[in-house]
Each structure stands twice: as structure tokens, then as C-alpha cells.
Coordinates of C-alpha atoms and ligand atoms in Angstrom, one line a residue:
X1 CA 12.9 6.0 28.1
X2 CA 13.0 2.4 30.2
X3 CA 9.3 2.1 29.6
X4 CA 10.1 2.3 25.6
X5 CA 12.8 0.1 25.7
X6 CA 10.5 -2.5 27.1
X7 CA 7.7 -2.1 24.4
X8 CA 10.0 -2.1 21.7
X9 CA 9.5 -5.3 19.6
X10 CA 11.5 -5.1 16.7
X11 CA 15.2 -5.2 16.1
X12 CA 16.1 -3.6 12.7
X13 CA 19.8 -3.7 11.7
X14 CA 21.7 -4.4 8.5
X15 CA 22.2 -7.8 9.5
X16 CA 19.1 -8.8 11.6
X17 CA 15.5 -7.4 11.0
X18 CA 13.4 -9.2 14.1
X19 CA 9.6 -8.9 15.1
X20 CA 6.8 -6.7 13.0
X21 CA 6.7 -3.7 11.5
X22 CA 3.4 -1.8 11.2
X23 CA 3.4 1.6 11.0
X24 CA 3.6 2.3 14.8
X25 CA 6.9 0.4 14.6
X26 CA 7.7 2.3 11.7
X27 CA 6.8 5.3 13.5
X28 CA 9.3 4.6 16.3
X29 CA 11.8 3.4 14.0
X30 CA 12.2 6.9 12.2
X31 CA 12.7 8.3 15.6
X32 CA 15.0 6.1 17.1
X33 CA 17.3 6.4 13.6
X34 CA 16.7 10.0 13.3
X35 CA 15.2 10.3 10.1
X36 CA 12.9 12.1 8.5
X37 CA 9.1 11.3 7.3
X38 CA 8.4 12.6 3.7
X39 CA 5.9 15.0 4.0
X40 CA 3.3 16.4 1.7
X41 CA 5.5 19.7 1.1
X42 CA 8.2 17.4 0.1
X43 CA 6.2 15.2 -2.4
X44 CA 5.5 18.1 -4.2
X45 CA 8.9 19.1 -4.6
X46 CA 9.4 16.0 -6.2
X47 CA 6.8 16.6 -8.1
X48 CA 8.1 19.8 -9.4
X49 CA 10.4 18.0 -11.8
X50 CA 8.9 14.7 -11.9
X51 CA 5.6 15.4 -13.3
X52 CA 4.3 13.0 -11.3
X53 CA 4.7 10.5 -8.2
X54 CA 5.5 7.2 -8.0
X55 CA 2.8 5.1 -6.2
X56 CA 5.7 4.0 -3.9
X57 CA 6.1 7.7 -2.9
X58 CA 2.2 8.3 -2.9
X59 CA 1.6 5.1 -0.5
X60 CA 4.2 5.4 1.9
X61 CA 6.0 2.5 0.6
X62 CA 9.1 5.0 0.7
X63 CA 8.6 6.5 3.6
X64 CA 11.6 8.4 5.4
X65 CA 14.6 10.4 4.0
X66 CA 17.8 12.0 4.8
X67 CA 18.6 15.2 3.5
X68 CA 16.4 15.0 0.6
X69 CA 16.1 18.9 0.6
X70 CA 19.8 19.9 0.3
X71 CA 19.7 17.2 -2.5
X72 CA 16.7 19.4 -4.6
X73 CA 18.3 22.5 -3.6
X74 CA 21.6 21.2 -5.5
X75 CA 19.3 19.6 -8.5
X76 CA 17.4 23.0 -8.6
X77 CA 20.8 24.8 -9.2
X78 CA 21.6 22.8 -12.3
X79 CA 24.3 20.5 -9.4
X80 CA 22.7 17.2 -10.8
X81 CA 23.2 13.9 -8.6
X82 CA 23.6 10.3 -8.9
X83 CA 22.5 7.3 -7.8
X84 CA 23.9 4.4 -5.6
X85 CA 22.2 1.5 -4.1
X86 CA 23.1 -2.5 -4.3
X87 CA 22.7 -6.0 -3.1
X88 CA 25.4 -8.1 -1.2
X89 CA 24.6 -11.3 -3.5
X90 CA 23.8 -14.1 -0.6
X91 CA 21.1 -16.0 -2.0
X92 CA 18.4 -16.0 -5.0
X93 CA 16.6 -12.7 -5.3
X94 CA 12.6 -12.5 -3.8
X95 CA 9.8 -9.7 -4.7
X96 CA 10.9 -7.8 -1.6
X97 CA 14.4 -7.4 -3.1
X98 CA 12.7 -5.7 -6.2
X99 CA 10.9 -2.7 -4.3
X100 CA 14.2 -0.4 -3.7
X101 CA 14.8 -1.2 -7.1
X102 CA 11.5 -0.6 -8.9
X103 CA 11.7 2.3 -7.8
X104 CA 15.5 3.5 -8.2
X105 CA 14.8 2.8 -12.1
X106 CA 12.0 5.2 -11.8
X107 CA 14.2 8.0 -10.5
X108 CA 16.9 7.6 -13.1
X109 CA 14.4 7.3 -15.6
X110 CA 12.7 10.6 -14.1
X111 CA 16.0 12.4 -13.1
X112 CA 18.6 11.4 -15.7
X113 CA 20.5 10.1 -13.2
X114 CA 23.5 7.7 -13.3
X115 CA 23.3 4.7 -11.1
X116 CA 26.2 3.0 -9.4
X117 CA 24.9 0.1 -7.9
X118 CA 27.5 -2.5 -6.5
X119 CA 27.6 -6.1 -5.5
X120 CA 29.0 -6.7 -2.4
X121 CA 30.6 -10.2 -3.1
X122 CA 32.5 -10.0 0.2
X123 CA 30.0 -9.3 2.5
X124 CA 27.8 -12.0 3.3
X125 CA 30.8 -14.2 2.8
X126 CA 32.1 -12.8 5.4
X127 CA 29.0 -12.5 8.0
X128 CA 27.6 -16.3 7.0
X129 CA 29.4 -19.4 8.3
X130 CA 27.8 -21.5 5.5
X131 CA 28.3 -19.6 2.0
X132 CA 31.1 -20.6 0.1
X133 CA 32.8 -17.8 -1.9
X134 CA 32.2 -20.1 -5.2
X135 CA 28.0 -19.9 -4.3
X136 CA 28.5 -16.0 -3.7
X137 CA 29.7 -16.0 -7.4
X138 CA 26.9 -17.5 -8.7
X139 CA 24.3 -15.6 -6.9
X140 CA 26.0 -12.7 -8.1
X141 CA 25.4 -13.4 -11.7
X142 CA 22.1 -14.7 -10.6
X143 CA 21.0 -11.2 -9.1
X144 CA 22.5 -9.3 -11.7
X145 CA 20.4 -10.7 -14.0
X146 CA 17.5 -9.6 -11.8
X147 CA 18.7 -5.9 -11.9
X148 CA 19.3 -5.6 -15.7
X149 CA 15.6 -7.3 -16.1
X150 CA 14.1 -4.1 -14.4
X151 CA 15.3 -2.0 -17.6
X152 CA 18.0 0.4 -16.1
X153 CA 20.0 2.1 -19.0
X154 CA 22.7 0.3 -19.6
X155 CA 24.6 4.1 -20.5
X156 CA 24.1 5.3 -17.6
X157 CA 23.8 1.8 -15.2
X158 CA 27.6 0.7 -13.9
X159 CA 27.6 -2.4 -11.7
X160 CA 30.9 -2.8 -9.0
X161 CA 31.6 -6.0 -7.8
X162 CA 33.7 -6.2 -4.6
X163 CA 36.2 -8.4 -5.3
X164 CA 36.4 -7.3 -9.0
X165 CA 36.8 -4.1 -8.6
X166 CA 39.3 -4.8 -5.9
X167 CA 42.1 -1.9 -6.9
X168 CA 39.5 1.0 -7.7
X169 CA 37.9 0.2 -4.4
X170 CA 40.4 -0.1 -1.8
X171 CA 42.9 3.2 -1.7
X172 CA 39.3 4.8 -1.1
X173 CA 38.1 1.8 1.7
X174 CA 40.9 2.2 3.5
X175 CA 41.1 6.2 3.7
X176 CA 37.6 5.5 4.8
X177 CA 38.8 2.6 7.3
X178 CA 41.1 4.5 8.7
X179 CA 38.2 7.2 10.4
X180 CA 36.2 4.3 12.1
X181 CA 36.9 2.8 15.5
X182 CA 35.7 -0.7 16.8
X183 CA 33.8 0.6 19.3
X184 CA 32.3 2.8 16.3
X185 CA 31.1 -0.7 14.3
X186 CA 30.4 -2.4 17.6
X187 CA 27.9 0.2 18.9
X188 CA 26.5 0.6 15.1
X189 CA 26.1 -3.4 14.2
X190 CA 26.1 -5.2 17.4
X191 CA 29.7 -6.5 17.0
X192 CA 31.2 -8.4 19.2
X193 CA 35.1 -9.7 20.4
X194 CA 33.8 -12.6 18.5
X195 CA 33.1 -10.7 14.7
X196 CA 35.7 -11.8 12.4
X197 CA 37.8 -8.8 11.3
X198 CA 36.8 -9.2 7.7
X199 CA 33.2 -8.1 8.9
X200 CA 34.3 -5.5 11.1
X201 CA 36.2 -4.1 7.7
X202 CA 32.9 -4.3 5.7
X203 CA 31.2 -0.9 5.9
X204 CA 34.2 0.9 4.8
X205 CA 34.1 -0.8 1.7
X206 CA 30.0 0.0 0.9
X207 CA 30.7 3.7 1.7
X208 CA 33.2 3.8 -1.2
X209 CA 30.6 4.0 -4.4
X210 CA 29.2 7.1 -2.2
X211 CA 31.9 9.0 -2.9
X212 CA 33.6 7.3 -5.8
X213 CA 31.9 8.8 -8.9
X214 CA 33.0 12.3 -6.9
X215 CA 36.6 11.1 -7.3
X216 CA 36.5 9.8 -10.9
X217 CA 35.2 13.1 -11.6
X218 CA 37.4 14.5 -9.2
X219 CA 34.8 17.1 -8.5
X220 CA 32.0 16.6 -5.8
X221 CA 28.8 15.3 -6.9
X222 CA 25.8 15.1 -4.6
X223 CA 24.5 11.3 -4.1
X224 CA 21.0 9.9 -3.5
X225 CA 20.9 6.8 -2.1
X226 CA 17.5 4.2 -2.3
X227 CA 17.1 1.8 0.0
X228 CA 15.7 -0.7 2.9
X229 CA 15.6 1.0 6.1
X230 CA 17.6 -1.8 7.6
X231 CA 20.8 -0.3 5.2
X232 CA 20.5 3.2 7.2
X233 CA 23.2 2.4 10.1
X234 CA 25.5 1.7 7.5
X235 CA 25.2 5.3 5.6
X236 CA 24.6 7.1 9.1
X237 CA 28.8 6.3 9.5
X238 CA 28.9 7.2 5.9
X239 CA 27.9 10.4 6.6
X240 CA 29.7 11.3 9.8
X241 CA 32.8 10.4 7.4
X242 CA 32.6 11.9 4.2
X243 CA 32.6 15.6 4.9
X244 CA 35.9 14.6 6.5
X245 CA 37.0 13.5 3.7
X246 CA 35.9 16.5 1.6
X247 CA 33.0 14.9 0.0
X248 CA 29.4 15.8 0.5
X249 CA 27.1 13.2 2.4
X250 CA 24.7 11.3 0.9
X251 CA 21.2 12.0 0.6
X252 CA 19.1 9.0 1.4
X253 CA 15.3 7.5 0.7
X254 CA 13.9 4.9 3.0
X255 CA 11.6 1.7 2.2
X256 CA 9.8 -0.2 4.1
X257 CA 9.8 -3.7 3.7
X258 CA 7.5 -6.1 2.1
X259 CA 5.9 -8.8 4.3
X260 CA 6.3 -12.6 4.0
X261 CA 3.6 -13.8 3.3
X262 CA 3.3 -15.8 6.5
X263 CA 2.7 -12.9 8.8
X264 CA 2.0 -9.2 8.0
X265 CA 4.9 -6.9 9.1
X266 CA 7.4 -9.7 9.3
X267 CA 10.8 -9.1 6.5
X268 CA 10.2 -11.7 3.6
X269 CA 13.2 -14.0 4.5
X270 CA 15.6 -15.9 2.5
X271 CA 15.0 -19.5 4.8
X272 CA 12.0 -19.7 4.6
X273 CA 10.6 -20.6 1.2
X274 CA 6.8 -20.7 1.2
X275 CA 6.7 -17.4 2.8
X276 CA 8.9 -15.8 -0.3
X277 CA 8.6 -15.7 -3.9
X278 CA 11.7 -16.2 -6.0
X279 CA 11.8 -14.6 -8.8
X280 CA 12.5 -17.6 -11.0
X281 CA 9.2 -19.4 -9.6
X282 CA 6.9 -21.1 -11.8
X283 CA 3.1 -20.0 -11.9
X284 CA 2.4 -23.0 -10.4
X285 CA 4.7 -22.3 -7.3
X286 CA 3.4 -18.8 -7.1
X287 CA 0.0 -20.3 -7.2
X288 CA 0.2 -22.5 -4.7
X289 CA 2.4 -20.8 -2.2
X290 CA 0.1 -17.4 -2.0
X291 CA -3.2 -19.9 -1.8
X292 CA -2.3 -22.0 1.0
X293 CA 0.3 -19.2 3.2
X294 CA -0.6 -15.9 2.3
X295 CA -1.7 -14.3 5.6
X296 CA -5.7 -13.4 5.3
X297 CA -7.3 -10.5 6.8
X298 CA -11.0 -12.7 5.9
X299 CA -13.3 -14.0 8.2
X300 CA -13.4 -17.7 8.8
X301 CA -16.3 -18.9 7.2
X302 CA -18.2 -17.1 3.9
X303 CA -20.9 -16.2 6.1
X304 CA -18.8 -14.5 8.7
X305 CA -16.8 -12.8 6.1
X306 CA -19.9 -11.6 3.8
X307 CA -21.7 -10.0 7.3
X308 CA -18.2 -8.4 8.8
X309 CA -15.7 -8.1 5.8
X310 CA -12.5 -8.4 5.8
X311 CA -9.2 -6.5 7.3
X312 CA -7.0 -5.7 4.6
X313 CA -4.9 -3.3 6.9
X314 CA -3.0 -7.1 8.1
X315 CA -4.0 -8.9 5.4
X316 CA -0.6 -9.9 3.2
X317 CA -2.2 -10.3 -0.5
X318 CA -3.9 -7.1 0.3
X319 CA -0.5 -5.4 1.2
X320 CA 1.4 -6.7 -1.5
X321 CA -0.9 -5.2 -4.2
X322 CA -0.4 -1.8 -2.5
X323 CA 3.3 -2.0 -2.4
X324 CA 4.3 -3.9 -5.8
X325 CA 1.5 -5.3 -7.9
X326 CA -1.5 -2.7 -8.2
X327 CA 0.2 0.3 -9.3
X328 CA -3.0 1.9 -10.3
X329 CA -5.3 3.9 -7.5
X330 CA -8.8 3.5 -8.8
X331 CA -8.3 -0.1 -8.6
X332 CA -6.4 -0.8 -5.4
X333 CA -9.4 1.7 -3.6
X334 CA -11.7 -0.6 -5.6
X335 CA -9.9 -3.7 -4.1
X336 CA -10.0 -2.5 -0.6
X337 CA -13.6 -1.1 -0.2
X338 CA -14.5 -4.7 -1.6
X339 CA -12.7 -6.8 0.6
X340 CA -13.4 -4.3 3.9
X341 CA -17.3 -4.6 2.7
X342 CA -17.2 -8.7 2.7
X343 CA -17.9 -8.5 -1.2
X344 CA -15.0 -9.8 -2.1
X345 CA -13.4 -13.2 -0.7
X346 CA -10.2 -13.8 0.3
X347 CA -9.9 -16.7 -1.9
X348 CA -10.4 -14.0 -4.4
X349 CA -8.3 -11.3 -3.8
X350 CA -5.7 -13.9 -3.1
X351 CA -6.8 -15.2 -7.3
X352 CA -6.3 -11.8 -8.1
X353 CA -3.1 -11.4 -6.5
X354 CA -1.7 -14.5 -8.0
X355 CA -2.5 -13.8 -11.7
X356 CA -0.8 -10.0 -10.9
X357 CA 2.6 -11.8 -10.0
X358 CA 2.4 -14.3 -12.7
X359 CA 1.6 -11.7 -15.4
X360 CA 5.2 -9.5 -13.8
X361 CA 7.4 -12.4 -13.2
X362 CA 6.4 -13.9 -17.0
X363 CA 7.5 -10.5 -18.7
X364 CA 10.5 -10.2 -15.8
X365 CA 11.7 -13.9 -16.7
X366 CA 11.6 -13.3 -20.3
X367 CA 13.9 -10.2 -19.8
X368 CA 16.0 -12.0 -17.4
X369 CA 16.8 -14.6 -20.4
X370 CA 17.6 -11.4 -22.6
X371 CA 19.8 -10.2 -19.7
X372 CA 22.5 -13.2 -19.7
X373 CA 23.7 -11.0 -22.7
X374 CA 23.8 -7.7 -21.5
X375 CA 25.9 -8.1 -18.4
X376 CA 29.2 -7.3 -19.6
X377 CA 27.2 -3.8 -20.8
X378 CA 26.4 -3.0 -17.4
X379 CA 30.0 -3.9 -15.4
X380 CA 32.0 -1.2 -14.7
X381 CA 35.3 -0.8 -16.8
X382 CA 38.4 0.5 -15.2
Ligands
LIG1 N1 24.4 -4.4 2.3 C1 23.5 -4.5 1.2 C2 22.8 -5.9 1.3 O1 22.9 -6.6 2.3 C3 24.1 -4.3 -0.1 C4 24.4 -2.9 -0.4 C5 25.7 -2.4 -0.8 C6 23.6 -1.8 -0.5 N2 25.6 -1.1 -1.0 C7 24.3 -0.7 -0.8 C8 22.2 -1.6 -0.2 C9 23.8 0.6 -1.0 C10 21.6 -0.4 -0.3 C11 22.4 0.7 -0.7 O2 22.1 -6.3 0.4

């Protein structure tokens, strides 16, 4: 127990993802949060109805879950579920932001499902010093533009902003509130005498879309949750709640995150701009950012890198075209064997890689434009 302590060198909560993540740390993250790996008998559950698997399901980009058995059992006797997942709008949106959501289209699209995905405009305001309330505004516009660009169905797609959505919200926070203890948030988040009591508050309020479409219903509907593995503490008091409150608990699907492109297995940040791409950047930007930062798993010199080959297992243009940009198999095999053999360069995958994220973020800007006039489709009305 003291000796794995010691190793340990990550830190992965809501509010603070520290070190690198390979899959050993993954490994040990699963155990330490207590949830589960999705197996092979699993997949092909999925499968079942799905006709086939996402790539993000086939490579592990999704990785863990939570009670995504009961959740099938339900589907498979006609008890159909939703969707919930969100962002708390702090800051532009990156590429990493996009992979919970690339794929939550993908189930609703699959499934049927309805999404509730909320914007938490309180949050971050309350855990940063430095964002304004008037900058969390405009972010969340900003993101929501990102969201409708991915092509959710604006039928079935119903956004919930914090502060908006104030009055449907809050006689379900505070019945939530009022089964959580201090010690409860401190033990789960870190808090501290210090934490301001807005943020000590907060998780009640991201339980609430869990359970909501159950109480608009007023009948119980199971919930499936997406998202990074660094939102799980938040859900595990979700769950230990819910069931007191009558309401089933959440089924939830884990991602792993993608790398900056700085160091493989580190979180893309939001402060550090050459290691992230927006998704507003130019071609140019993109360009130059992955050519001069992206983390290579090459040799130094051709030479070295023709006789040896490369390591795409750290290499950060390598992972990213497994986790976003190369959806198809034959080619991302291709890729690898060609870059582990030394016949193809870094300076070439990284080419490749570039004209991959161009080619998505010209089609994603163009929807974002389209998007400016969709928004009022996609917020929730009272
Ligand atoms: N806390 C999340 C963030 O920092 C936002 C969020 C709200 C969320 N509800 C969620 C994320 C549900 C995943 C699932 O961005």
C-alpha cells in the first residue's frame, strides 16, 4: 500500500490532472477509482444493437465504465436511456475537448438517445480567481458553437446553462445539497478551510441533469453518462445519492485523455498554447504548432531513424491519429508499421497529421459559422 503511494505519479481529479498517463497509469487509475475496464464480452454487447463499434471503443480510447451492463439490461427490455455529459465553459475549446463528444454524437446517433448536455457557467467562475463572469459568458456561446458543429440533433439535443436555467435547477441542487457533507467534498476534491463555499456547492448542481429528465418525466429513466475520467469523482457522489433520492444511478463511460502535444501522456492544457490546438486555429497555426512541438517518437538523424525506426507508442502525432484523426484501421496499421520500420519520417507523419486536422477543423469551422444560428434550437425551454 505505502510502496504504491510512493510510485504513484499522477494526480487526476476534476480540477487538477498532474503527471502522465500511459496505460500503466491508466491501469492503476481504474483501480484506485473503482471502475471497470470494457472488456471484449462487453464490446459485443454493444455491438448487438450497434451494428458496429466505434474506433474510440475498438482502440481503448474509451476505456473504463460504470454499470454499463445494468444500463443494456434496461435497453434490452425496451427501458431506453438518455444521455448527459457537458463542459463548464472556462476558456476556448481544444481537440481534446472534442473526444467525449465525438463520440457521445455517435451513441445518440446509434441509440436514439436524447442528450442533455449542460454548461456549467458557474463553475469555473467559481474555482478560478481570474475569470470574470462576463468572459464565462462568452466562452459559453463560444463552446456551444463547438457542440452544435459536431451535428447532434437539434430534436433530441437540450443544452442547460447554469445560471439560466437557475429555477429548474435549484429545488433539485439543493435536495441534492442537502445529502452531502464537507468532509464528503473535502475528501472527494481536495477541499480545503480555504475553498470558497460557492465551490464547495458545485457538485450538487452537475448531479441535477442526471436525474432531471427522470423528474420532467416524472418517471425514472436510466442515464448514460460520457466522459473524461477526470469527471468520475464527481458522479461517484452522484451515485451514492441518487438511489436516495429514488432515482436510479447513472451509468457511466470513461475516456482517456488526449496528449499535448508537448509530452505524450500529459492532459492537453488550456495555458499552454503551442501544446493545444484551438479549434478556431488557422491551417497555418496548426501547421506550425504540430511541426516544431509535436512530441516525436523518430530517431535523431534520417540515418538513425531509417536503421532503428521510430516509437510511435510515445510519439504524440502518432497517438493523435489513433484517438481522433485516423478513424479508419487499415490505414492507422499502415501508419504504424511504417513509422516502427523507419520507412516513414517523422517529418512525415507529422505532414500527414497536419493535413488530417486541417481537412476536420475546415469542415468543423464552416459548421461552427452555420451554428451561430442554431443555438436558440438547441437551449432548453422551460
Ligand atoms: N465539470 C465539467 C468540466 O469541467 C463540466 C460538466 C458538467 C460535465 N456536467 C458534466 C462533464 C457531465 C462531463 C459530464 O468541463
Amino acid at each position: 500500500m505505502e510502496k504504491e503511494k510512493k510510485e504513484k505519479s499522477f494526480e487526476v481529479t476534476p480540477y487538477e490532472v498532474k503527471g502522465v498517463l500511459d496505460d500503466a497509469e491508466y491501469e492503476r487509475l481504474m483501480k484506485e477509482f473503482g471502475i471497470n475496464p470494457i472488456n471484449k464480452q462487453l464490446l459485443d454487447r454493444i455491438k448487438k444493437h450497434t451494428k458496429e463499434l466505434h474506433f474510440m471503443l475498438n482502440r481503448g480510447v474509451f476505456f473504463a465504465h460504470r454499470d454499463m451492463d445494468w444500463l443494456l439490461n434496461e435497453y434490452e427490455k425496451g427501458n431506453k436511456f438518455f444521455l448527459y455529459t457537458g463542459r463548464a465553459p472556462s476558456g476556448e475549446t481544444h481537440i481534446g475537448h472534442l473526444v467525449p463528444w465525438v463520440f457521445t454524437k455517435w451513441l445518440q446517433d446509434k441509440f436514439g438517445c436524447e442528450l442533455w448536455f449542460q454548461f456549467p457557467d458557474d463553475e469555473k467562475f467559481m474555482f478560478k480567481q481570474n475569470l470574470s463572469y462576463e468572459e464565462v459568458q462568452k466562452y459559453t456561446y463560444e463552446n456551444m458553437l463547438d457542440v452544435i458543429a459536431l451535428g447532434f440533433n437539434p430534436k433530441k439535443t437540450h443544452f442547460i446553462l447554469d445560471t439560466k436555467h437557475a429555477g429548474l435547477l435549484y429545488p433539485e441542487a439543493i435536495k441534492v445539497a442537502k445529502k452531502i457533507t464537507f468532509s464528503t467534498v473535502k475528501a472527494v476534491f481536495g477541499f480545503t478551510n480555504d475553498t470558497n463555499i460557492g465551490s464547495i456547492f458545485y457538485t450538487s448542481m452537475q448531479t441535477v441533469p442526471a436525474f432531471l429528465p427522470s423528474v420532467l418525466a416524472k418517471k425514472n429513466i436510466p442515464c448514460l453518462i460520457p466522459l473524461g475520467v477526470d469527471q468520475d469523482p464527481h458522479f461517484r457522489i452522484t451515485r451514492d445519492i441518487l438511489p436516495k433520492l429514488g432515482y436510479y444511478k447513472p451509468a457511466i463511460i470513461h475516456s482517456k485523455f488526449l496528449s499535448g502535444l508537448k509530452l505524450y501522456g500529459g492532459k492537453m492544457s488550456t495555458s499552454d498554447s503551442d501544446s493545444t490546438i484551438w479549434t478556431t486555429d488557422t491551417p497555418e497555426q496548426v501547421k506550425k504548432k504540430i511541426m516544431k512541438h509535436a512530441f516525436s517518437g523518430g530517431q535523431s538523424t534520417i540515418e538513425e531513424h531509417r536503421k532503428k525506426g521510430g516509437n510511435p507508442d510515445i510519439d504524440v502525432a502518432y497517438q493523435w491519429l489513433y484517438f481522433f484523426f485516423e478513424p479508419d484501421d487499415k490505414k492507422i496499421k499502415k501508419i504504424h508499421d511504417d513509422y516502427k520500420s523507419g520507412k516513414m519520417l517523422s517529418g512525415e507523419l507529422k505532414a500527414y497529421l497536419v493535413e488530417k486536422i486541417n481537412a476536420f477543423l475546415k469542415e468543423h469551422q464552416k459548421n461552427r459559422e452555420l451554428a451561430k444560428k442554431q443555438i436558440d434550437k438547441f437551449i432548453f425551454k422551460v
